[in-house]
GROMACS .gro file of C-alpha atoms in nm:
model
  239
    1MET     CA    1  -1.983  -3.995  -9.215
    2GLY     CA    2  -1.665  -3.813  -9.311
    3LYS     CA    3  -1.621  -3.569  -9.593
    4LEU     CA    4  -1.343  -3.473  -9.837
    5TYR     CA    5  -1.257  -3.095  -9.908
    6VAL     CA    6  -0.979  -3.071 -10.199
    7ILE     CA    7  -0.880  -2.690 -10.147
    8GLY     CA    8  -0.692  -2.485 -10.378
    9ILE     CA    9  -0.500  -2.229 -10.110
   10GLY     CA   10  -0.406  -2.011 -10.396
   11PRO     CA   11  -0.056  -1.823 -10.386
   12GLY     CA   12   0.003  -1.930 -10.011
   13GLY     CA   13  -0.087  -1.658  -9.799
   14LEU     CA   14  -0.438  -1.660  -9.592
   15GLU     CA   15  -0.505  -1.323  -9.744
   16HIS     CA   16  -0.569  -1.498 -10.072
   17MET     CA   17  -0.738  -1.766  -9.964
   18THR     CA   18  -1.106  -1.788 -10.002
   19ILE     CA   19  -1.341  -1.760  -9.721
   20LYS     CA   20  -1.493  -2.088  -9.814
   21ALA     CA   21  -1.146  -2.282  -9.822
   22GLN     CA   22  -1.028  -2.156  -9.457
   23GLU     CA   23  -1.383  -2.222  -9.346
   24ALA     CA   24  -1.349  -2.591  -9.489
   25ILE     CA   25  -0.992  -2.640  -9.344
   26ASN     CA   26  -1.112  -2.512  -9.020
   27GLU     CA   27  -1.399  -2.743  -9.003
   28SER     CA   28  -1.176  -3.003  -9.085
   29GLU     CA   29  -1.052  -3.289  -8.884
   30ILE     CA   30  -0.725  -3.356  -9.087
   31ILE     CA   31  -0.501  -3.148  -9.293
   32VAL     CA   32  -0.338  -3.409  -9.582
   33GLY     CA   33  -0.065  -3.191  -9.809
   34TYR     CA   34   0.272  -3.166  -9.941
   35THR     CA   35   0.537  -3.053  -9.698
   36LYS     CA   36   0.568  -2.696  -9.769
   37TYR     CA   37   0.158  -2.635  -9.873
   38ILE     CA   38   0.128  -2.723  -9.506
   39ASP     CA   39   0.342  -2.469  -9.398
   40MET     CA   40   0.144  -2.182  -9.586
   41ILE     CA   41  -0.138  -2.222  -9.378
   42LYS     CA   42   0.019  -2.322  -9.074
   43PRO     CA   43  -0.214  -2.091  -8.839
   44LEU     CA   44  -0.485  -2.224  -8.954
   45THR     CA   45  -0.392  -2.618  -8.874
   46GLU     CA   46  -0.327  -2.581  -8.468
   47GLY     CA   47  -0.476  -2.861  -8.295
   48LYS     CA   48  -0.561  -3.064  -8.638
   49GLU     CA   49  -0.401  -3.409  -8.727
   50ILE     CA   50  -0.207  -3.354  -9.041
   51PHE     CA   51  -0.049  -3.610  -9.304
   52MET     CA   52   0.227  -3.472  -9.522
   53THR     CA   53   0.425  -3.642  -9.816
   54GLY     CA   54   0.682  -3.470 -10.013
   55MET     CA   55   0.731  -3.411 -10.404
   56ARG     CA   56   0.598  -3.637 -10.619
   57GLY     CA   57   0.376  -3.796 -10.334
   58GLU     CA   58   0.072  -3.679 -10.504
   59GLU     CA   59  -0.109  -4.036 -10.551
   60GLU     CA   60  -0.005  -4.169 -10.173
   61ARG     CA   61  -0.165  -3.807  -9.998
   62CYS     CA   62  -0.480  -3.863 -10.258
   63LYS     CA   63  -0.504  -4.243 -10.140
   64GLU     CA   64  -0.482  -4.126  -9.801
   65ALA     CA   65  -0.695  -3.827  -9.818
   66LEU     CA   66  -0.980  -4.066  -9.976
   67LYS     CA   67  -0.927  -4.328  -9.702
   68LEU     CA   68  -0.893  -4.110  -9.384
   69SER     CA   69  -1.230  -3.904  -9.520
   70LYS     CA   70  -1.416  -4.250  -9.473
   71ASP     CA   71  -1.508  -4.115  -9.106
   72LYS     CA   72  -1.332  -3.829  -9.052
   73ILE     CA   73  -1.371  -3.415  -9.244
   74VAL     CA   74  -1.033  -3.422  -9.406
   75ALA     CA   75  -0.871  -3.095  -9.621
   76LEU     CA   76  -0.625  -3.195  -9.900
   77VAL     CA   77  -0.474  -2.868  -9.982
   78SER     CA   78  -0.251  -2.794 -10.291
   79THR     CA   79  -0.155  -2.419 -10.346
   80GLY     CA   80  -0.307  -2.246 -10.674
   81ASP     CA   81  -0.673  -2.443 -10.775
   82SER     CA   82  -0.722  -2.803 -10.721
   83GLY     CA   83  -0.893  -2.794 -11.058
   84ILE     CA   84  -0.557  -2.649 -11.260
   85TYR     CA   85  -0.274  -2.846 -11.218
   86GLY     CA   86  -0.383  -2.959 -10.867
   87MET     CA   87  -0.572  -3.265 -10.697
   88ALA     CA   88  -0.908  -3.234 -10.821
   89GLY     CA   89  -0.876  -3.436 -11.129
   90LEU     CA   90  -0.661  -3.777 -10.914
   91ILE     CA   91  -0.914  -3.712 -10.673
   92LEU     CA   92  -1.193  -3.748 -10.872
   93GLU     CA   93  -1.021  -4.070 -11.068
   94LEU     CA   94  -0.954  -4.285 -10.725
   95ARG     CA   95  -1.291  -4.185 -10.587
   96LYS     CA   96  -1.528  -4.458 -10.517
   97ASP     CA   97  -1.806  -4.375 -10.319
   98GLU     CA   98  -1.644  -4.075 -10.070
   99ASP     CA   99  -1.830  -3.724 -10.008
  100VAL     CA  100  -1.615  -3.503 -10.244
  101GLU     CA  101  -1.612  -3.102 -10.257
  102ILE     CA  102  -1.377  -2.935 -10.485
  103ILE     CA  103  -1.301  -2.566 -10.321
  104PRO     CA  104  -1.129  -2.319 -10.608
  105GLY     CA  105  -0.874  -2.084 -10.548
  106LEU     CA  106  -0.646  -1.800 -10.719
  107THR     CA  107  -0.440  -2.000 -11.031
  108ALA     CA  108  -0.076  -1.866 -11.063
  109SER     CA  109  -0.195  -1.717 -11.390
  110SER     CA  110  -0.442  -1.480 -11.203
  111ALA     CA  111  -0.240  -1.410 -10.929
  112ALA     CA  112   0.098  -1.348 -11.178
  113GLY     CA  113  -0.159  -1.134 -11.413
  114ALA     CA  114  -0.336  -0.925 -11.100
  115VAL     CA  115   0.075  -0.788 -11.067
  116LEU     CA  116   0.138  -0.715 -11.353
  117GLY     CA  117  -0.176  -0.527 -11.474
  118ALA     CA  118  -0.388  -0.659 -11.682
  119PRO     CA  119  -0.250  -0.927 -11.912
  120LEU     CA  120  -0.503  -1.187 -11.935
  121MET     CA  121  -0.803  -0.915 -12.053
  122HIS     CA  122  -0.860  -1.135 -12.389
  123ASP     CA  123  -0.871  -1.501 -12.492
  124ASN     CA  124  -0.558  -1.711 -12.278
  125CYS     CA  125  -0.468  -2.061 -12.197
  126ASN     CA  126  -0.215  -2.197 -11.969
  127ILE     CA  127   0.073  -2.446 -12.065
  128SER     CA  128   0.306  -2.618 -11.858
  129LEU     CA  129   0.644  -2.711 -11.967
  130SER     CA  130   0.724  -2.967 -11.738
  131ASP     CA  131   0.669  -3.362 -11.969
  132LEU     CA  132   0.651  -3.551 -11.635
  133MET     CA  133   0.300  -3.569 -11.752
  134THR     CA  134   0.269  -3.515 -12.146
  135PRO     CA  135   0.533  -3.583 -12.365
  136TYR     CA  136   0.709  -3.258 -12.492
  137GLU     CA  137   0.651  -3.287 -12.824
  138LYS     CA  138   0.275  -3.264 -12.736
  139ILE     CA  139   0.341  -2.959 -12.533
  140LYS     CA  140   0.518  -2.788 -12.818
  141LYS     CA  141   0.242  -2.848 -13.085
  142ARG     CA  142  -0.005  -2.678 -12.799
  143VAL     CA  143   0.261  -2.401 -12.802
  144ARG     CA  144   0.232  -2.404 -13.148
  145ASN     CA  145  -0.138  -2.389 -13.196
  146ALA     CA  146  -0.202  -2.157 -12.900
  147ALA     CA  147   0.053  -1.898 -13.069
  148ASP     CA  148  -0.116  -1.969 -13.434
  149GLY     CA  149  -0.432  -1.841 -13.226
  150ASP     CA  150  -0.341  -1.530 -13.138
  151PHE     CA  151  -0.364  -1.663 -12.729
  152ILE     CA  152  -0.239  -1.481 -12.448
  153ILE     CA  153   0.013  -1.803 -12.361
  154SER     CA  154   0.109  -1.833 -11.990
  155LEU     CA  155   0.316  -2.073 -11.965
  156TYR     CA  156   0.337  -2.317 -11.609
  157ASN     CA  157   0.662  -2.495 -11.506
  158PRO     CA  158   0.864  -2.283 -11.717
  159ARG     CA  159   1.244  -2.443 -11.631
  160SER     CA  160   1.427  -2.679 -11.470
  161LYS     CA  161   1.729  -2.807 -11.429
  162GLY     CA  162   1.608  -3.076 -11.616
  163ARG     CA  163   1.480  -2.950 -11.867
  164PRO     CA  164   1.699  -2.584 -11.912
  165HIS     CA  165   1.606  -2.546 -12.297
  166TYR     CA  166   1.197  -2.611 -12.330
  167LEU     CA  167   1.121  -2.261 -12.277
  168ARG     CA  168   1.365  -2.137 -12.484
  169GLU     CA  169   1.254  -2.346 -12.733
  170CYS     CA  170   0.905  -2.287 -12.667
  171ILE     CA  171   0.931  -1.912 -12.695
  172GLU     CA  172   1.121  -1.973 -13.065
  173ILE     CA  173   0.815  -2.138 -13.190
  174ILE     CA  174   0.581  -1.827 -13.022
  175ARG     CA  175   0.838  -1.592 -13.267
  176GLU     CA  176   0.713  -1.714 -13.551
  177PHE     CA  177   0.374  -1.606 -13.535
  178ARG     CA  178   0.429  -1.321 -13.306
  179ASP     CA  179   0.630  -0.931 -13.348
  180ASP     CA  180   0.931  -0.933 -13.113
  181ASN     CA  181   0.794  -0.652 -12.975
  182THR     CA  182   0.543  -0.874 -12.780
  183PRO     CA  183   0.572  -0.819 -12.411
  184VAL     CA  184   0.706  -1.103 -12.207
  185ALA     CA  185   0.658  -1.100 -11.857
  186VAL     CA  186   0.821  -1.354 -11.572
  187VAL     CA  187   0.649  -1.378 -11.203
  188ARG     CA  188   0.854  -1.536 -10.967
  189HIS     CA  189   0.670  -1.584 -10.609
  190ALA     CA  190   0.373  -1.436 -10.736
  191LEU     CA  191   0.160  -1.236 -10.400
  192ARG     CA  192   0.446  -1.455 -10.249
  193ASP     CA  193   0.758  -1.309 -10.022
  194GLY     CA  194   0.977  -1.205 -10.264
  195GLN     CA  195   0.805  -1.164 -10.522
  196GLU     CA  196   1.026  -1.084 -10.827
  197THR     CA  197   0.840  -0.899 -11.183
  198THR     CA  198   1.035  -0.899 -11.547
  199ILE     CA  199   0.905  -0.739 -11.815
  200PHE     CA  200   1.066  -0.828 -12.128
  201ASN     CA  201   0.993  -0.859 -12.489
  202LEU     CA  202   0.995  -1.147 -12.708
  203GLY     CA  203   1.328  -1.043 -12.891
  204ASN     CA  204   1.523  -0.931 -12.602
  205PHE     CA  205   1.340  -1.241 -12.331
  206ASN     CA  206   1.634  -1.419 -12.132
  207GLU     CA  207   1.494  -1.745 -11.972
  208GLU     CA  208   1.857  -1.776 -11.732
  209ILE     CA  209   1.615  -1.575 -11.500
  210VAL     CA  210   1.312  -1.798 -11.517
  211ASP     CA  211   1.281  -2.122 -11.273
  212MET     CA  212   1.006  -2.329 -11.125
  213PHE     CA  213   0.922  -2.089 -10.894
  214SER     CA  214   0.800  -1.850 -11.188
  215ILE     CA  215   0.498  -1.835 -11.408
  216VAL     CA  216   0.583  -1.676 -11.776
  217ILE     CA  217   0.298  -1.506 -11.969
  218VAL     CA  218   0.316  -1.387 -12.328
  219GLY     CA  219   0.107  -1.119 -12.498
  220ASN     CA  220  -0.116  -1.166 -12.814
  221SER     CA  221  -0.051  -0.961 -13.118
  222GLN     CA  222  -0.246  -0.636 -12.967
  223SER     CA  223  -0.099  -0.657 -12.594
  224TYR     CA  224   0.159  -0.370 -12.454
  225VAL     CA  225   0.324  -0.194 -12.136
  226LYS     CA  226   0.231   0.129 -12.056
  227ASP     CA  227   0.369   0.316 -11.731
  228GLY     CA  228   0.514  -0.024 -11.657
  229LYS     CA  229   0.184  -0.206 -11.658
  230PHE     CA  230   0.112  -0.528 -11.897
  231ILE     CA  231  -0.198  -0.435 -12.141
  232THR     CA  232  -0.400  -0.654 -12.296
  233PRO     CA  233  -0.669  -0.463 -12.471
  234ARG     CA  234  -1.031  -0.592 -12.438
  235GLY     CA  235  -1.124  -0.451 -12.759
  236TYR     CA  236  -1.385  -0.162 -12.593
  237LYS     CA  237  -1.459   0.131 -12.767
  238LEU     CA  238  -1.240   0.377 -12.595
  239CYS     CA  239  -1.396   0.787 -12.579
   0.00000   0.00000   0.00000
């Protein structure tokens, strides 16, 4: 009897993976994933059968993982959390009677938040600016509603060559509801080699440094920077 583990490997370094994720990969006979994700966990894949695809191969990977899991133990891996912009949803949509277990991982906003300090201490939301799955008009509506609700906003997939203006337009929407002194941080390669962090405010934000390896975190009306750390107060009474 086979089994399929759908695993979020976090930012990519083994030290940031959960023990459960590592145990599931060790137990698995076959590892399925995007080429770069497999490379990130190479020390755990020795002696295992590997099935890799390139970008845009998500459906192929999921179908192959489900097929292989009929009689083998399979790990389908993706960065971050498999249930947050990962493979968990697609697997469950395609699943028939396969034994599937979802194993969470550290998502990009949490990783970037730890690097920055404590920006996500109050109500917050994740919004992807990629329009591959969601129409851009709906993305802008979500950004507007989150800004109006004073949520801390983490922007995933913030800027690509095909849509360089989306981030700028969404920042302008947020500025309708937030003071220009509101902190905005860009973290590139959070908790990975080559990590870069820059903190702006809404009034002087420079989207030119942002790419698809970045996550952008916009504070709420209470957020501020202290000693280089991005903080959103939770509201505890300080003595």
